[in-house]
Amino acid sequence: MVTKISEESLLDMLDAAGYGISYWAVEAVIDEEARTYTVTPEEHPTEDRAPEPIVIPFDSIIGAFWTISDPDAEVKHLSRLTQSYVNQAVVDGEDGDIDAGHIDAHAADQIIQVAAFGEVVFG
């Protein structure tokens, strides 16, 4: 049974996210020391104002992953494919870690959006 997401698996997901979020974000920065992922959107997703960088703690990204893995989770606009990939990462995990190889750019994008906004707001 998977009980955690290792630092290596998390960084693999963030690497994929860098490709996945490129249609709505102009910059994404990983700060391993601060354990944050800072994303600057091209536009604010819900308001008519200039975007500001969004600092997402690694723990929020991990929490979003586990929320998506819950079959009863009600996350607006979440794709079933993303939920399938997340669940497969859990099922195929070994040594108490997920198999991050199942998290492609699209799934990583949605994980980041859920961590940042509580729902999928782009795409």
CSV table of C-alpha atoms in Angstrom, one decimal:
chain,number,residue,atom,x,y,z
A,1,MET,CA,0.0,0.0,0.0
A,2,VAL,CA,1.3,3.4,-0.9
A,3,THR,CA,1.6,5.7,2.0
A,4,LYS,CA,3.6,8.6,0.7
A,5,ILE,CA,5.0,10.5,-2.2
A,6,SER,CA,8.7,10.7,-2.2
A,7,GLU,CA,10.7,13.8,-3.0
A,8,GLU,CA,11.8,12.2,-6.2
A,9,SER,CA,8.3,11.3,-7.3
A,10,LEU,CA,7.1,14.8,-6.4
A,11,LEU,CA,9.9,16.4,-8.5
A,12,ASP,CA,9.1,14.1,-11.4
A,13,MET,CA,5.5,15.3,-11.3
A,14,LEU,CA,6.6,19.0,-11.1
A,15,ASP,CA,8.8,18.4,-14.1
A,16,ALA,CA,5.8,17.1,-16.1
A,17,ALA,CA,3.7,20.0,-14.8
A,18,GLY,CA,6.2,22.4,-16.3
A,19,TYR,CA,5.2,21.1,-19.7
A,20,GLY,CA,1.5,20.7,-18.9
A,21,ILE,CA,0.9,24.2,-17.5
A,22,SER,CA,2.7,26.1,-20.3
A,23,TYR,CA,-0.6,27.0,-22.0
A,24,TRP,CA,-1.8,29.1,-19.0
A,25,ALA,CA,1.4,29.9,-17.1
A,26,VAL,CA,4.4,32.0,-18.2
A,27,GLU,CA,6.7,30.8,-15.5
A,28,ALA,CA,7.0,28.0,-13.0
A,29,VAL,CA,9.9,27.8,-10.4
A,30,ILE,CA,10.7,24.9,-8.1
A,31,ASP,CA,12.3,25.9,-4.8
A,32,GLU,CA,13.4,22.6,-3.2
A,33,GLU,CA,14.8,24.3,-0.2
A,34,ALA,CA,11.5,26.2,0.6
A,35,ARG,CA,9.5,23.2,-0.7
A,36,THR,CA,7.4,25.4,-3.0
A,37,TYR,CA,6.3,25.6,-6.6
A,38,THR,CA,5.7,29.2,-7.8
A,39,VAL,CA,3.5,29.6,-10.9
A,40,THR,CA,2.9,32.9,-12.7
A,41,PRO,CA,-0.3,32.6,-14.8
A,42,GLU,CA,-0.7,34.6,-18.1
A,43,GLU,CA,-4.0,35.9,-16.7
A,44,HIS,CA,-5.9,35.7,-13.5
A,45,PRO,CA,-8.3,32.8,-13.8
A,46,THR,CA,-11.3,34.4,-12.1
A,47,GLU,CA,-10.8,38.2,-12.1
A,48,ASP,CA,-9.9,41.0,-14.5
A,49,ARG,CA,-6.6,41.9,-12.9
A,50,ALA,CA,-2.9,41.3,-13.5
A,51,PRO,CA,-1.7,37.9,-12.4
A,52,GLU,CA,0.5,37.5,-9.5
A,53,PRO,CA,2.8,34.6,-8.8
A,54,ILE,CA,1.1,31.8,-6.9
A,55,VAL,CA,3.3,30.1,-4.4
A,56,ILE,CA,2.1,26.5,-3.9
A,57,PRO,CA,3.7,24.5,-1.0
A,58,PHE,CA,4.8,21.0,-1.9
A,59,ASP,CA,2.4,19.8,0.8
A,60,SER,CA,-0.6,21.4,-1.1
A,61,ILE,CA,0.5,19.6,-4.3
A,62,ILE,CA,0.7,16.3,-2.4
A,63,GLY,CA,-2.7,17.0,-0.9
A,64,ALA,CA,-4.2,17.7,-4.3
A,65,PHE,CA,-2.8,14.4,-5.6
A,66,TRP,CA,-4.5,12.5,-2.7
A,67,THR,CA,-7.7,14.4,-3.2
A,68,ILE,CA,-7.8,13.5,-6.9
A,69,SER,CA,-7.1,9.8,-5.9
A,70,ASP,CA,-10.3,9.7,-3.8
A,71,PRO,CA,-13.0,8.2,-6.0
A,72,ASP,CA,-15.6,10.3,-4.1
A,73,ALA,CA,-13.8,13.6,-4.6
A,74,GLU,CA,-15.8,16.3,-6.2
A,75,VAL,CA,-13.3,18.5,-8.0
A,76,LYS,CA,-14.8,20.8,-10.6
A,77,HIS,CA,-13.7,20.1,-14.2
A,78,LEU,CA,-11.3,17.3,-13.2
A,79,SER,CA,-10.8,14.9,-16.1
A,80,ARG,CA,-11.5,11.2,-15.5
A,81,LEU,CA,-8.3,10.5,-17.3
A,82,THR,CA,-6.3,12.4,-14.7
A,83,GLN,CA,-8.1,10.6,-12.0
A,84,SER,CA,-7.3,7.3,-13.7
A,85,TYR,CA,-3.6,8.2,-14.1
A,86,VAL,CA,-3.4,9.2,-10.4
A,87,ASN,CA,-5.0,6.0,-9.3
A,88,GLN,CA,-2.7,3.9,-11.5
A,89,ALA,CA,0.3,5.7,-9.9
A,90,VAL,CA,-1.0,4.6,-6.5
A,91,VAL,CA,-1.7,1.0,-7.6
A,92,ASP,CA,1.6,0.5,-9.3
A,93,GLY,CA,3.7,2.2,-6.5
A,94,GLU,CA,6.3,0.3,-4.7
A,95,ASP,CA,8.2,0.6,-1.4
A,96,GLY,CA,5.5,2.9,0.0
A,97,ASP,CA,5.9,5.4,-2.9
A,98,ILE,CA,3.7,6.2,-6.0
A,99,ASP,CA,4.8,5.4,-9.5
A,100,ALA,CA,5.1,8.9,-10.8
A,101,GLY,CA,5.7,7.6,-14.4
A,102,HIS,CA,1.9,7.4,-14.7
A,103,ILE,CA,1.6,11.2,-14.2
A,104,ASP,CA,1.8,12.8,-17.6
A,105,ALA,CA,1.9,16.6,-18.4
A,106,HIS,CA,-1.9,16.8,-18.6
A,107,ALA,CA,-2.4,15.0,-15.2
A,108,ALA,CA,0.3,17.1,-13.6
A,109,ASP,CA,-1.3,20.3,-14.9
A,110,GLN,CA,-4.6,19.3,-13.3
A,111,ILE,CA,-2.8,18.4,-10.0
A,112,ILE,CA,-1.2,21.8,-9.9
A,113,GLN,CA,-4.5,23.6,-10.7
A,114,VAL,CA,-6.3,21.7,-7.9
A,115,ALA,CA,-3.4,22.6,-5.5
A,116,ALA,CA,-3.5,26.3,-6.5
A,117,PHE,CA,-7.2,26.9,-7.1
A,118,GLY,CA,-9.1,24.0,-5.5
A,119,GLU,CA,-10.5,23.0,-9.0
A,120,VAL,CA,-9.4,22.9,-12.6
A,121,VAL,CA,-9.9,26.4,-14.0
A,122,PHE,CA,-7.9,26.2,-17.2
A,123,GLY,CA,-8.3,23.8,-20.1
